[in-house]
Amino acid sequence: MASSGTGPRRVTIDDVAEAAGVSRQTVSRALNDKGEIGVSTKQRVLDAALALGYRPSRFARGLVRQDTVSVGLVIPDLLNPFFTEVAAAALEAARGRGWHVVVYDTGDRVEEERGTLEVIASQVDAVVGYLGLPEEEIARLTRGLPVVLIDRAHHGERFSSIRIDGEAGVHAAIRHLTGAGHRRIGMLDHMERSEPSVRHAWFDAAMAACGLDPGSVARADQSAEGGERALQELLAEHPDLTGVFVFNDIIAFGALRAARRMGREVPRDLAVIGFDGLRLGTLVEPPLTTVALDIRGLGALAVEQAARLLTGSGPLPADELVVGAELRLRGSG
């Protein structure tokens, strides 16, 4: 089987299942000699696999021979502590399965991501991580490998994805601020896309639920320096703000620094709440109040879904592929 322009496409277990007229699970049982299917069905699967030139992944063979599974973990920026913690969580979960994980840092660049996928497609059994390329291109470059996307919606059945749902946590953050008497609350959103972020939408919904008008917003690049500049801009235009919700903890660290430089005591003069739940948040002064994601659970869930896709045991349903967040009160808010 071939695909135009990029060489042969990797034959998948789905191709064998379709050719033999059976399920993925039946193919897995036949190839691994599980003895749970009829002799004629098993032979039909083996014949289809031979005719298609199907080469089972090293993971599938490892079900019998204990070969090491190799997974490519694609991260956009390891200098960002959030992605470092996500990588650490995935590595911990993979280590518990005896898997080998290769971490790739794309520098959040499209060309680097494309080159990474071109290289690893023949070297790993599955791909997990943050991918920004169009789905058609991801499918072409990964050549039938199981792919688990993190924090990205997908269409169709070619990929699986882990969804981050922080809406309840953001609502809890705004309720906390209003309960403390704040009525003028702004937000620092990111500026990496032209449209407002999903977290901005959660913020607006939370403000409305608390009976408040939409808050004033400034845009920041995802760095402490960006947060510092954005808070200075926001307070210059809206000096009456007494609270601010921030797109992520890294930007919030800069906001804390800017507040000090502007003579605003946190949280007395300005409450600051971040999003992500980084461990570094306990080391700043005051410690950062944040809407904390279950980062460890995110890594474990991504690895679990990759394992299910590799074994053909059936992926977790979409409603179970969700990582939530909760308000973690510290000193800044």
Tab-separated table of C-alpha atoms in Angstrom, residues 104-289:
chain	number	residue	atom	x	y	z
A	104	TYR	CA	11.084	15.717	21.341
A	105	ASP	CA	11.021	19.503	21.813
A	106	THR	CA	9.658	21.241	18.706
A	107	GLY	CA	10.329	24.750	19.992
A	108	ASP	CA	6.687	25.447	19.124
A	109	ARG	CA	7.720	25.687	15.458
A	110	VAL	CA	5.711	24.127	12.644
A	111	GLU	CA	8.720	23.062	10.592
A	112	GLU	CA	10.370	21.475	13.619
A	113	GLU	CA	7.187	19.560	14.401
A	114	ARG	CA	6.917	18.362	10.816
A	115	GLY	CA	10.538	17.219	10.803
A	116	THR	CA	10.091	15.479	14.147
A	117	LEU	CA	7.144	13.423	12.922
A	118	GLU	CA	8.972	12.507	9.733
A	119	VAL	CA	11.887	11.158	11.774
A	120	ILE	CA	10.049	9.304	14.524
A	121	ALA	CA	7.384	7.559	12.447
A	122	SER	CA	9.688	4.612	11.817
A	123	GLN	CA	11.263	4.631	15.272
A	124	VAL	CA	8.383	4.490	17.761
A	125	ASP	CA	5.213	2.496	18.349
A	126	ALA	CA	2.988	5.475	19.226
A	127	VAL	CA	3.044	9.268	19.386
A	128	VAL	CA	1.733	11.283	22.330
A	129	GLY	CA	1.789	15.027	22.822
A	130	TYR	CA	1.049	18.510	21.585
A	131	LEU	CA	0.705	18.672	17.806
A	132	GLY	CA	-0.392	21.739	15.885
A	133	LEU	CA	-0.206	20.545	12.279
A	134	PRO	CA	-3.433	19.905	10.319
A	135	GLU	CA	-4.905	16.474	10.971
A	136	GLU	CA	-4.393	15.289	7.397
A	137	GLU	CA	-0.700	16.074	7.647
A	138	ILE	CA	-0.336	14.409	11.042
A	139	ALA	CA	-2.003	11.282	9.628
A	140	ARG	CA	0.299	11.274	6.607
A	141	LEU	CA	3.462	11.775	8.627
A	142	THR	CA	2.669	9.236	11.366
A	143	ARG	CA	1.765	6.522	8.824
A	144	GLY	CA	-0.857	4.698	10.833
A	145	LEU	CA	0.787	4.948	14.245
A	146	PRO	CA	-1.517	5.400	17.243
A	147	VAL	CA	-1.595	9.125	18.057
A	148	VAL	CA	-2.839	10.666	21.310
A	149	LEU	CA	-3.225	14.448	21.156
A	150	ILE	CA	-3.131	16.540	24.324
A	151	ASP	CA	-5.373	19.603	24.700
A	152	ARG	CA	-6.578	19.609	21.109
A	153	ALA	CA	-9.947	18.738	19.640
A	154	HIS	CA	-9.872	16.251	16.781
A	155	HIS	CA	-12.318	15.079	14.127
A	156	GLY	CA	-13.039	11.541	13.046
A	157	GLU	CA	-11.542	8.375	14.466
A	158	ARG	CA	-7.926	8.502	13.331
A	159	PHE	CA	-6.655	10.041	16.554
A	160	SER	CA	-7.496	10.175	20.219
A	161	SER	CA	-7.225	13.272	22.364
A	162	ILE	CA	-7.053	14.277	26.018
A	163	ARG	CA	-9.250	17.289	26.753
A	164	ILE	CA	-8.469	19.833	29.456
A	165	ASP	CA	-11.584	21.199	31.165
A	166	GLY	CA	-10.803	23.982	33.588
A	167	GLU	CA	-14.170	25.723	33.438
A	168	ALA	CA	-15.309	24.630	36.895
A	169	GLY	CA	-11.983	25.715	38.362
A	170	VAL	CA	-12.186	29.153	36.752
A	171	HIS	CA	-15.741	29.597	38.048
A	172	ALA	CA	-14.478	28.686	41.528
A	173	ALA	CA	-11.692	31.279	41.184
A	174	ILE	CA	-14.063	34.106	40.266
A	175	ARG	CA	-16.521	33.093	43.020
A	176	HIS	CA	-13.615	33.190	45.463
A	177	LEU	CA	-12.661	36.702	44.355
A	178	THR	CA	-16.212	38.026	44.503
A	179	GLY	CA	-16.670	36.397	47.893
A	180	ALA	CA	-13.653	38.384	49.077
A	181	GLY	CA	-15.321	41.609	47.914
A	182	HIS	CA	-13.744	42.075	44.473
A	183	ARG	CA	-15.992	43.564	41.796
A	184	ARG	CA	-13.437	44.956	39.325
A	185	ILE	CA	-11.641	41.894	37.974
A	186	GLY	CA	-9.529	41.758	34.828
A	187	MET	CA	-7.719	39.056	32.896
A	188	LEU	CA	-4.345	38.547	31.262
A	189	ASP	CA	-4.940	36.340	28.214
A	190	HIS	CA	-2.263	35.024	25.851
A	191	MET	CA	-1.493	36.646	22.509
A	192	GLU	CA	-0.282	33.644	20.511
A	193	ARG	CA	-3.536	33.401	18.556
A	194	SER	CA	-5.656	36.137	17.048
A	195	GLU	CA	-8.828	34.929	18.775
A	196	PRO	CA	-9.424	34.873	22.553
A	197	SER	CA	-8.474	31.671	24.350
A	198	VAL	CA	-10.873	29.070	25.720
A	199	ARG	CA	-9.811	30.212	29.188
A	200	HIS	CA	-10.968	33.715	28.273
A	201	ALA	CA	-14.397	32.258	27.459
A	202	TRP	CA	-14.438	30.461	30.807
A	203	PHE	CA	-13.538	33.739	32.530
A	204	ASP	CA	-16.333	35.655	30.796
A	205	ALA	CA	-18.852	32.938	31.689
A	206	ALA	CA	-17.712	32.952	35.315
A	207	MET	CA	-17.979	36.741	35.528
A	208	ALA	CA	-21.511	36.622	34.126
A	209	ALA	CA	-22.474	33.839	36.547
A	210	CYS	CA	-21.355	36.075	39.408
A	211	GLY	CA	-23.425	38.992	38.091
A	212	LEU	CA	-20.420	40.999	36.883
A	213	ASP	CA	-19.815	42.747	33.571
A	214	PRO	CA	-17.112	41.262	31.322
A	215	GLY	CA	-13.706	42.062	32.719
A	216	SER	CA	-11.030	44.169	31.072
A	217	VAL	CA	-8.408	42.073	29.260
A	218	ALA	CA	-4.792	42.559	28.222
A	219	ARG	CA	-2.834	40.136	26.047
A	220	ALA	CA	0.539	38.673	27.033
A	221	ASP	CA	3.059	36.379	25.426
A	222	GLN	CA	3.575	33.228	27.462
A	223	SER	CA	6.469	34.341	29.630
A	224	ALA	CA	7.015	36.090	32.941
A	225	GLU	CA	8.219	39.150	31.045
A	226	GLY	CA	5.049	39.097	28.984
A	227	GLY	CA	2.969	38.969	32.150
A	228	GLU	CA	4.845	41.902	33.600
A	229	ARG	CA	4.255	44.056	30.537
A	230	ALA	CA	0.605	43.024	30.231
A	231	LEU	CA	-0.269	43.813	33.844
A	232	GLN	CA	1.368	47.224	33.571
A	233	GLU	CA	-0.734	47.883	30.461
A	234	LEU	CA	-3.918	46.625	32.099
A	235	LEU	CA	-3.517	48.677	35.268
A	236	ALA	CA	-2.518	51.787	33.320
A	237	GLU	CA	-5.879	51.633	31.520
A	238	HIS	CA	-7.919	50.314	34.465
A	239	PRO	CA	-6.278	51.425	37.727
A	240	ASP	CA	-9.382	50.523	39.730
A	241	LEU	CA	-8.924	46.758	39.210
A	242	THR	CA	-8.470	44.812	42.436
A	243	GLY	CA	-8.262	41.302	41.020
A	244	VAL	CA	-6.813	39.591	37.958
A	245	PHE	CA	-7.172	36.094	36.530
A	246	VAL	CA	-4.199	35.020	34.421
A	247	PHE	CA	-4.043	32.605	31.471
A	248	ASN	CA	-1.261	30.547	33.073
A	249	ASP	CA	1.111	30.506	36.019
A	250	ILE	CA	4.152	31.624	34.024
A	251	ILE	CA	2.403	34.841	32.993
A	252	ALA	CA	1.121	35.211	36.564
A	253	PHE	CA	4.691	35.137	37.925
A	254	GLY	CA	5.407	38.215	35.825
A	255	ALA	CA	2.202	39.839	37.019
A	256	LEU	CA	3.308	39.386	40.637
A	257	ARG	CA	6.617	41.050	39.841
A	258	ALA	CA	4.892	43.937	38.048
A	259	ALA	CA	2.496	44.464	40.958
A	260	ARG	CA	5.434	44.836	43.347
A	261	ARG	CA	7.156	47.325	41.051
A	262	MET	CA	3.954	49.344	40.782
A	263	GLY	CA	3.520	49.473	44.545
A	264	ARG	CA	0.502	47.136	44.608
A	265	GLU	CA	0.623	44.760	47.557
A	266	VAL	CA	-0.632	41.283	46.720
A	267	PRO	CA	-3.277	40.280	47.686
A	268	ARG	CA	-4.303	43.360	49.701
A	269	ASP	CA	-4.295	45.760	46.733
A	270	LEU	CA	-4.451	43.259	43.897
A	271	ALA	CA	-5.414	39.576	44.027
A	272	VAL	CA	-3.700	37.404	41.401
A	273	ILE	CA	-4.894	33.941	40.345
A	274	GLY	CA	-3.053	31.827	37.777
A	275	PHE	CA	-3.875	28.640	35.903
A	276	ASP	CA	-1.928	25.336	35.627
A	277	GLY	CA	-0.837	24.554	39.193
A	278	LEU	CA	2.926	24.571	38.676
A	279	ARG	CA	5.105	23.481	41.574
A	280	LEU	CA	7.047	26.704	41.101
A	281	GLY	CA	3.963	28.527	42.319
A	282	THR	CA	4.807	27.529	45.883
A	283	LEU	CA	8.246	29.177	45.623
A	284	VAL	CA	7.244	32.715	44.618
A	285	GLU	CA	6.252	35.340	47.171
A	286	PRO	CA	3.435	35.388	47.911
A	287	PRO	CA	2.732	31.797	46.841
A	288	LEU	CA	0.521	31.808	43.763
A	289	THR	CA	-3.170	30.962	44.059
